[in-house]
Amino acid sequence: PLPCAAGTYSNVTDLTSPAECTQTPPGFFSSIGSIDSIACAPGAYTDETGQSECSNCEHGSYQDESGTTACKPCVRGYYCGAGAPAALPCDAGTFSNATNLASADQCLTCPEGTFCPVGSAAVTNCSAGTFNDRPMRESCTKCPAGTYQQRDGATACNCCTANSYCEEGSV
């Protein structure tokens, strides 16, 4: 007996020709002699019938479901390596306003006066009463007692004026 060719399958016995084998549907694959088709794993896909293997998602895309015919584009604040089953967030202190990033190295550094939590698609200015004097920060620091800051996006706090006092985080 000859097995069904790769990209086809059958669980029926007594077949008389290769034409009686079933073509593997898109989103699935089958190797030579398969009795059933197998769904592509997350991170991979097929977009045609009769495939003997799945293709990995390309850099900048991912697929979190099995048995699919296409990959999803990586979204802002995330990156996706080849064959990614999920989009991974940019690290704390970094951001990305672009889509389809392939690696964490493509995430941008948050500048002074801003902060970026994990998975940020944009920088956020430090609010009044806080500051950030270093790049690549996940959060801003409250102005210490004896200082204040009235504007957003500050990189330092101001000393309190004579004959006044400032509590931590003063505006």
PDB file of C-alpha atoms in Angstrom:
ATOM      1  CA  PRO A   1       0.000   0.000   0.000  1.00  0.00           C
ATOM      2  CA  LEU A   2       1.105   3.558  -0.745  1.00  0.00           C
ATOM      3  CA  PRO A   3       0.462   6.275   1.830  1.00  0.00           C
ATOM      4  CA  CYS A   4      -1.357   9.528   1.148  1.00  0.00           C
ATOM      5  CA  ALA A   5       1.120  12.201   0.056  1.00  0.00           C
ATOM      6  CA  ALA A   6       2.251  15.018   2.320  1.00  0.00           C
ATOM      7  CA  GLY A   7      -0.405  17.748   2.309  1.00  0.00           C
ATOM      8  CA  THR A   8      -3.179  15.164   2.086  1.00  0.00           C
ATOM      9  CA  TYR A   9      -4.690  12.678   4.545  1.00  0.00           C
ATOM     10  CA  SER A  10      -7.292   9.957   4.926  1.00  0.00           C
ATOM     11  CA  ASN A  11      -8.631   7.762   7.705  1.00  0.00           C
ATOM     12  CA  VAL A  12     -10.506   5.581   5.202  1.00  0.00           C
ATOM     13  CA  THR A  13      -9.173   2.155   4.290  1.00  0.00           C
ATOM     14  CA  ASP A  14      -9.169   0.538   0.834  1.00  0.00           C
ATOM     15  CA  LEU A  15      -8.427   3.707  -1.162  1.00  0.00           C
ATOM     16  CA  THR A  16      -7.733   2.962  -4.814  1.00  0.00           C
ATOM     17  CA  SER A  17      -5.901   6.151  -5.880  1.00  0.00           C
ATOM     18  CA  PRO A  18      -4.069   9.184  -4.453  1.00  0.00           C
ATOM     19  CA  ALA A  19      -6.994  11.349  -5.624  1.00  0.00           C
ATOM     20  CA  GLU A  20      -9.119   9.820  -2.865  1.00  0.00           C
ATOM     21  CA  CYS A  21      -6.888  11.388  -0.189  1.00  0.00           C
ATOM     22  CA  THR A  22      -8.281  14.666   1.227  1.00  0.00           C
ATOM     23  CA  GLN A  23      -6.392  17.941   0.724  1.00  0.00           C
ATOM     24  CA  THR A  24      -5.319  19.516   4.008  1.00  0.00           C
ATOM     25  CA  PRO A  25      -7.322  22.760   4.534  1.00  0.00           C
ATOM     26  CA  PRO A  26      -5.729  26.191   5.122  1.00  0.00           C
ATOM     27  CA  GLY A  27      -4.597  26.590   8.740  1.00  0.00           C
ATOM     28  CA  PHE A  28      -3.651  22.894   8.894  1.00  0.00           C
ATOM     29  CA  PHE A  29      -0.906  20.576   7.648  1.00  0.00           C
ATOM     30  CA  SER A  30      -0.354  16.855   7.179  1.00  0.00           C
ATOM     31  CA  SER A  31       2.757  14.791   6.624  1.00  0.00           C
ATOM     32  CA  ILE A  32       3.063  11.736   4.424  1.00  0.00           C
ATOM     33  CA  GLY A  33       0.711   8.932   5.482  1.00  0.00           C
ATOM     34  CA  SER A  34      -1.409  11.107   7.814  1.00  0.00           C
ATOM     35  CA  ILE A  35      -4.844   9.935   8.847  1.00  0.00           C
ATOM     36  CA  ASP A  36      -5.932  13.457   9.797  1.00  0.00           C
ATOM     37  CA  SER A  37      -4.835  17.067   9.345  1.00  0.00           C
ATOM     38  CA  ILE A  38      -3.141  18.887  12.218  1.00  0.00           C
ATOM     39  CA  ALA A  39      -3.826  22.508  13.151  1.00  0.00           C
ATOM     40  CA  CYS A  40      -0.873  24.870  12.907  1.00  0.00           C
ATOM     41  CA  ALA A  41       0.360  25.792  16.378  1.00  0.00           C
ATOM     42  CA  PRO A  42       0.228  29.362  17.703  1.00  0.00           C
ATOM     43  CA  GLY A  43       3.000  31.366  16.040  1.00  0.00           C
ATOM     44  CA  ALA A  44       2.490  29.585  12.708  1.00  0.00           C
ATOM     45  CA  TYR A  45      -0.038  29.426   9.852  1.00  0.00           C
ATOM     46  CA  THR A  46      -0.823  28.060   6.386  1.00  0.00           C
ATOM     47  CA  ASP A  47      -2.827  30.049   3.861  1.00  0.00           C
ATOM     48  CA  GLU A  48      -3.281  27.398   1.167  1.00  0.00           C
ATOM     49  CA  THR A  49      -4.719  23.894   0.896  1.00  0.00           C
ATOM     50  CA  GLY A  50      -2.490  20.843   0.676  1.00  0.00           C
ATOM     51  CA  GLN A  51       0.337  22.044   2.928  1.00  0.00           C
ATOM     52  CA  SER A  52       2.811  19.601   4.478  1.00  0.00           C
ATOM     53  CA  GLU A  53       4.092  22.076   7.060  1.00  0.00           C
ATOM     54  CA  CYS A  54       3.172  25.401   8.631  1.00  0.00           C
ATOM     55  CA  SER A  55       5.067  28.656   8.123  1.00  0.00           C
ATOM     56  CA  ASN A  56       6.267  30.645  11.141  1.00  0.00           C
ATOM     57  CA  CYS A  57       4.919  34.145  11.552  1.00  0.00           C
ATOM     58  CA  GLU A  58       7.474  36.660  10.312  1.00  0.00           C
ATOM     59  CA  HIS A  59       9.269  39.185  12.531  1.00  0.00           C
ATOM     60  CA  GLY A  60       6.848  41.948  13.502  1.00  0.00           C
ATOM     61  CA  SER A  61       3.803  39.669  13.585  1.00  0.00           C
ATOM     62  CA  TYR A  62       2.358  36.979  15.846  1.00  0.00           C
ATOM     63  CA  GLN A  63      -0.468  34.462  16.063  1.00  0.00           C
ATOM     64  CA  ASP A  64      -1.985  33.488  19.406  1.00  0.00           C
ATOM     65  CA  GLU A  65      -4.445  30.933  18.017  1.00  0.00           C
ATOM     66  CA  SER A  66      -3.968  27.553  16.379  1.00  0.00           C
ATOM     67  CA  GLY A  67      -5.302  26.535  12.958  1.00  0.00           C
ATOM     68  CA  THR A  68      -5.125  29.976  11.361  1.00  0.00           C
ATOM     69  CA  THR A  69      -4.438  31.249   7.859  1.00  0.00           C
ATOM     70  CA  ALA A  70      -2.572  34.480   8.701  1.00  0.00           C
ATOM     71  CA  CYS A  71      -0.587  36.243  11.400  1.00  0.00           C
ATOM     72  CA  LYS A  72      -1.572  39.408  13.253  1.00  0.00           C
ATOM     73  CA  PRO A  73       0.549  42.583  13.105  1.00  0.00           C
ATOM     74  CA  CYS A  74       2.392  43.501  16.281  1.00  0.00           C
ATOM     75  CA  VAL A  75       0.764  46.521  17.948  1.00  0.00           C
ATOM     76  CA  ARG A  76       2.200  49.755  19.373  1.00  0.00           C
ATOM     77  CA  GLY A  77       4.117  49.227  22.610  1.00  0.00           C
ATOM     78  CA  TYR A  78       4.894  45.593  21.744  1.00  0.00           C
ATOM     79  CA  TYR A  79       7.339  43.574  19.629  1.00  0.00           C
ATOM     80  CA  CYS A  80       7.145  40.143  17.984  1.00  0.00           C
ATOM     81  CA  GLY A  81       9.998  37.868  16.971  1.00  0.00           C
ATOM     82  CA  ALA A  82       9.701  35.259  14.203  1.00  0.00           C
ATOM     83  CA  GLY A  83       7.241  32.509  15.130  1.00  0.00           C
ATOM     84  CA  ALA A  84       5.833  34.516  18.049  1.00  0.00           C
ATOM     85  CA  PRO A  85       2.736  33.025  19.701  1.00  0.00           C
ATOM     86  CA  ALA A  86       2.150  36.340  21.506  1.00  0.00           C
ATOM     87  CA  ALA A  87       3.156  39.976  21.298  1.00  0.00           C
ATOM     88  CA  LEU A  88       5.670  40.908  24.009  1.00  0.00           C
ATOM     89  CA  PRO A  89       5.532  44.337  25.687  1.00  0.00           C
ATOM     90  CA  CYS A  90       8.303  46.901  25.461  1.00  0.00           C
ATOM     91  CA  ASP A  91      10.223  46.924  28.753  1.00  0.00           C
ATOM     92  CA  ALA A  92       9.534  49.441  31.488  1.00  0.00           C
ATOM     93  CA  GLY A  93      11.282  52.709  30.655  1.00  0.00           C
ATOM     94  CA  THR A  94      10.838  52.179  26.912  1.00  0.00           C
ATOM     95  CA  PHE A  95       8.009  52.700  24.428  1.00  0.00           C
ATOM     96  CA  SER A  96       7.053  52.270  20.808  1.00  0.00           C
ATOM     97  CA  ASN A  97       4.544  54.231  18.783  1.00  0.00           C
ATOM     98  CA  ALA A  98       5.302  52.054  15.734  1.00  0.00           C
ATOM     99  CA  THR A  99       3.738  48.732  14.810  1.00  0.00           C
ATOM    100  CA  ASN A 100       5.406  45.523  13.599  1.00  0.00           C
ATOM    101  CA  LEU A 101       8.532  45.720  15.799  1.00  0.00           C
ATOM    102  CA  ALA A 102      10.672  42.580  15.617  1.00  0.00           C
ATOM    103  CA  SER A 103      12.656  42.900  18.875  1.00  0.00           C
ATOM    104  CA  ALA A 104      12.900  44.754  22.180  1.00  0.00           C
ATOM    105  CA  ASP A 105      15.920  46.621  20.771  1.00  0.00           C
ATOM    106  CA  GLN A 106      13.515  48.576  18.548  1.00  0.00           C
ATOM    107  CA  CYS A 107      11.625  50.022  21.534  1.00  0.00           C
ATOM    108  CA  LEU A 108      12.674  53.611  22.227  1.00  0.00           C
ATOM    109  CA  THR A 109      14.061  55.006  25.492  1.00  0.00           C
ATOM    110  CA  CYS A 110      11.804  57.326  27.505  1.00  0.00           C
ATOM    111  CA  PRO A 111      13.558  60.694  27.962  1.00  0.00           C
ATOM    112  CA  GLU A 112      14.009  62.682  31.168  1.00  0.00           C
ATOM    113  CA  GLY A 113      10.836  64.349  32.425  1.00  0.00           C
ATOM    114  CA  THR A 114       8.709  61.408  31.267  1.00  0.00           C
ATOM    115  CA  PHE A 115       7.942  57.827  32.278  1.00  0.00           C
ATOM    116  CA  CYS A 116       6.913  54.641  30.473  1.00  0.00           C
ATOM    117  CA  PRO A 117       5.292  51.639  32.175  1.00  0.00           C
ATOM    118  CA  VAL A 118       5.645  48.194  30.570  1.00  0.00           C
ATOM    119  CA  GLY A 119       4.034  48.076  27.099  1.00  0.00           C
ATOM    120  CA  SER A 120       3.881  51.847  26.573  1.00  0.00           C
ATOM    121  CA  ALA A 121       2.884  53.099  23.141  1.00  0.00           C
ATOM    122  CA  ALA A 122       3.866  56.682  24.071  1.00  0.00           C
ATOM    123  CA  VAL A 123       5.732  58.598  26.746  1.00  0.00           C
ATOM    124  CA  THR A 124       3.821  60.216  29.595  1.00  0.00           C
ATOM    125  CA  ASN A 125       5.013  63.487  31.102  1.00  0.00           C
ATOM    126  CA  CYS A 126       5.715  63.514  34.827  1.00  0.00           C
ATOM    127  CA  SER A 127       2.875  65.400  36.507  1.00  0.00           C
ATOM    128  CA  ALA A 128       3.217  68.545  38.613  1.00  0.00           C
ATOM    129  CA  GLY A 129       4.766  67.719  41.999  1.00  0.00           C
ATOM    130  CA  THR A 130       6.967  65.001  40.446  1.00  0.00           C
ATOM    131  CA  PHE A 131      10.117  64.829  38.337  1.00  0.00           C
ATOM    132  CA  ASN A 132      12.399  62.455  36.485  1.00  0.00           C
ATOM    133  CA  ASP A 133      16.053  63.350  35.979  1.00  0.00           C
ATOM    134  CA  ARG A 134      17.081  60.153  34.181  1.00  0.00           C
ATOM    135  CA  PRO A 135      16.036  58.456  30.950  1.00  0.00           C
ATOM    136  CA  MET A 136      14.418  55.020  30.815  1.00  0.00           C
ATOM    137  CA  ARG A 137      12.228  55.279  33.903  1.00  0.00           C
ATOM    138  CA  GLU A 138       9.016  53.411  34.674  1.00  0.00           C
ATOM    139  CA  SER A 139       7.694  56.105  37.018  1.00  0.00           C
ATOM    140  CA  CYS A 140       8.357  59.634  38.247  1.00  0.00           C
ATOM    141  CA  THR A 141       9.580  60.604  41.722  1.00  0.00           C
ATOM    142  CA  LYS A 142       7.683  62.916  44.063  1.00  0.00           C
ATOM    143  CA  CYS A 143       9.452  66.167  44.801  1.00  0.00           C
ATOM    144  CA  PRO A 144      11.037  65.790  48.264  1.00  0.00           C
ATOM    145  CA  ALA A 145       9.920  67.903  51.211  1.00  0.00           C
ATOM    146  CA  GLY A 146      11.369  71.414  50.927  1.00  0.00           C
ATOM    147  CA  THR A 147      10.887  71.478  47.139  1.00  0.00           C
ATOM    148  CA  TYR A 148       8.021  71.847  44.654  1.00  0.00           C
ATOM    149  CA  GLN A 149       7.276  71.572  40.925  1.00  0.00           C
ATOM    150  CA  GLN A 150       4.353  73.337  39.197  1.00  0.00           C
ATOM    151  CA  ARG A 151       4.741  72.077  35.643  1.00  0.00           C
ATOM    152  CA  ASP A 152       4.443  68.731  33.876  1.00  0.00           C
ATOM    153  CA  GLY A 153       7.487  67.042  32.338  1.00  0.00           C
ATOM    154  CA  ALA A 154       9.989  68.349  34.893  1.00  0.00           C
ATOM    155  CA  THR A 155      13.520  67.014  35.296  1.00  0.00           C
ATOM    156  CA  ALA A 156      14.096  68.669  38.712  1.00  0.00           C
ATOM    157  CA  CYS A 157      12.210  70.302  41.568  1.00  0.00           C
ATOM    158  CA  ASN A 158      12.492  73.909  42.745  1.00  0.00           C
ATOM    159  CA  CYS A 159      13.494  74.948  46.273  1.00  0.00           C
ATOM    160  CA  CYS A 160      10.715  76.446  48.375  1.00  0.00           C
ATOM    161  CA  THR A 161      10.741  80.194  48.600  1.00  0.00           C
ATOM    162  CA  ALA A 162      11.739  82.061  51.771  1.00  0.00           C
ATOM    163  CA  ASN A 163       9.139  82.105  54.567  1.00  0.00           C
ATOM    164  CA  SER A 164       7.253  79.061  53.126  1.00  0.00           C
ATOM    165  CA  TYR A 165       7.343  75.317  53.402  1.00  0.00           C
ATOM    166  CA  CYS A 166       6.743  72.494  50.897  1.00  0.00           C
ATOM    167  CA  GLU A 167       5.601  68.994  51.743  1.00  0.00           C
ATOM    168  CA  GLU A 168       6.610  65.987  49.634  1.00  0.00           C
ATOM    169  CA  GLY A 169       5.023  66.228  46.181  1.00  0.00           C
ATOM    170  CA  SER A 170       4.164  69.924  46.483  1.00  0.00           C
ATOM    171  CA  VAL A 171       2.837  71.732  43.449  1.00  0.00           C
TER     172      VAL A 171
END
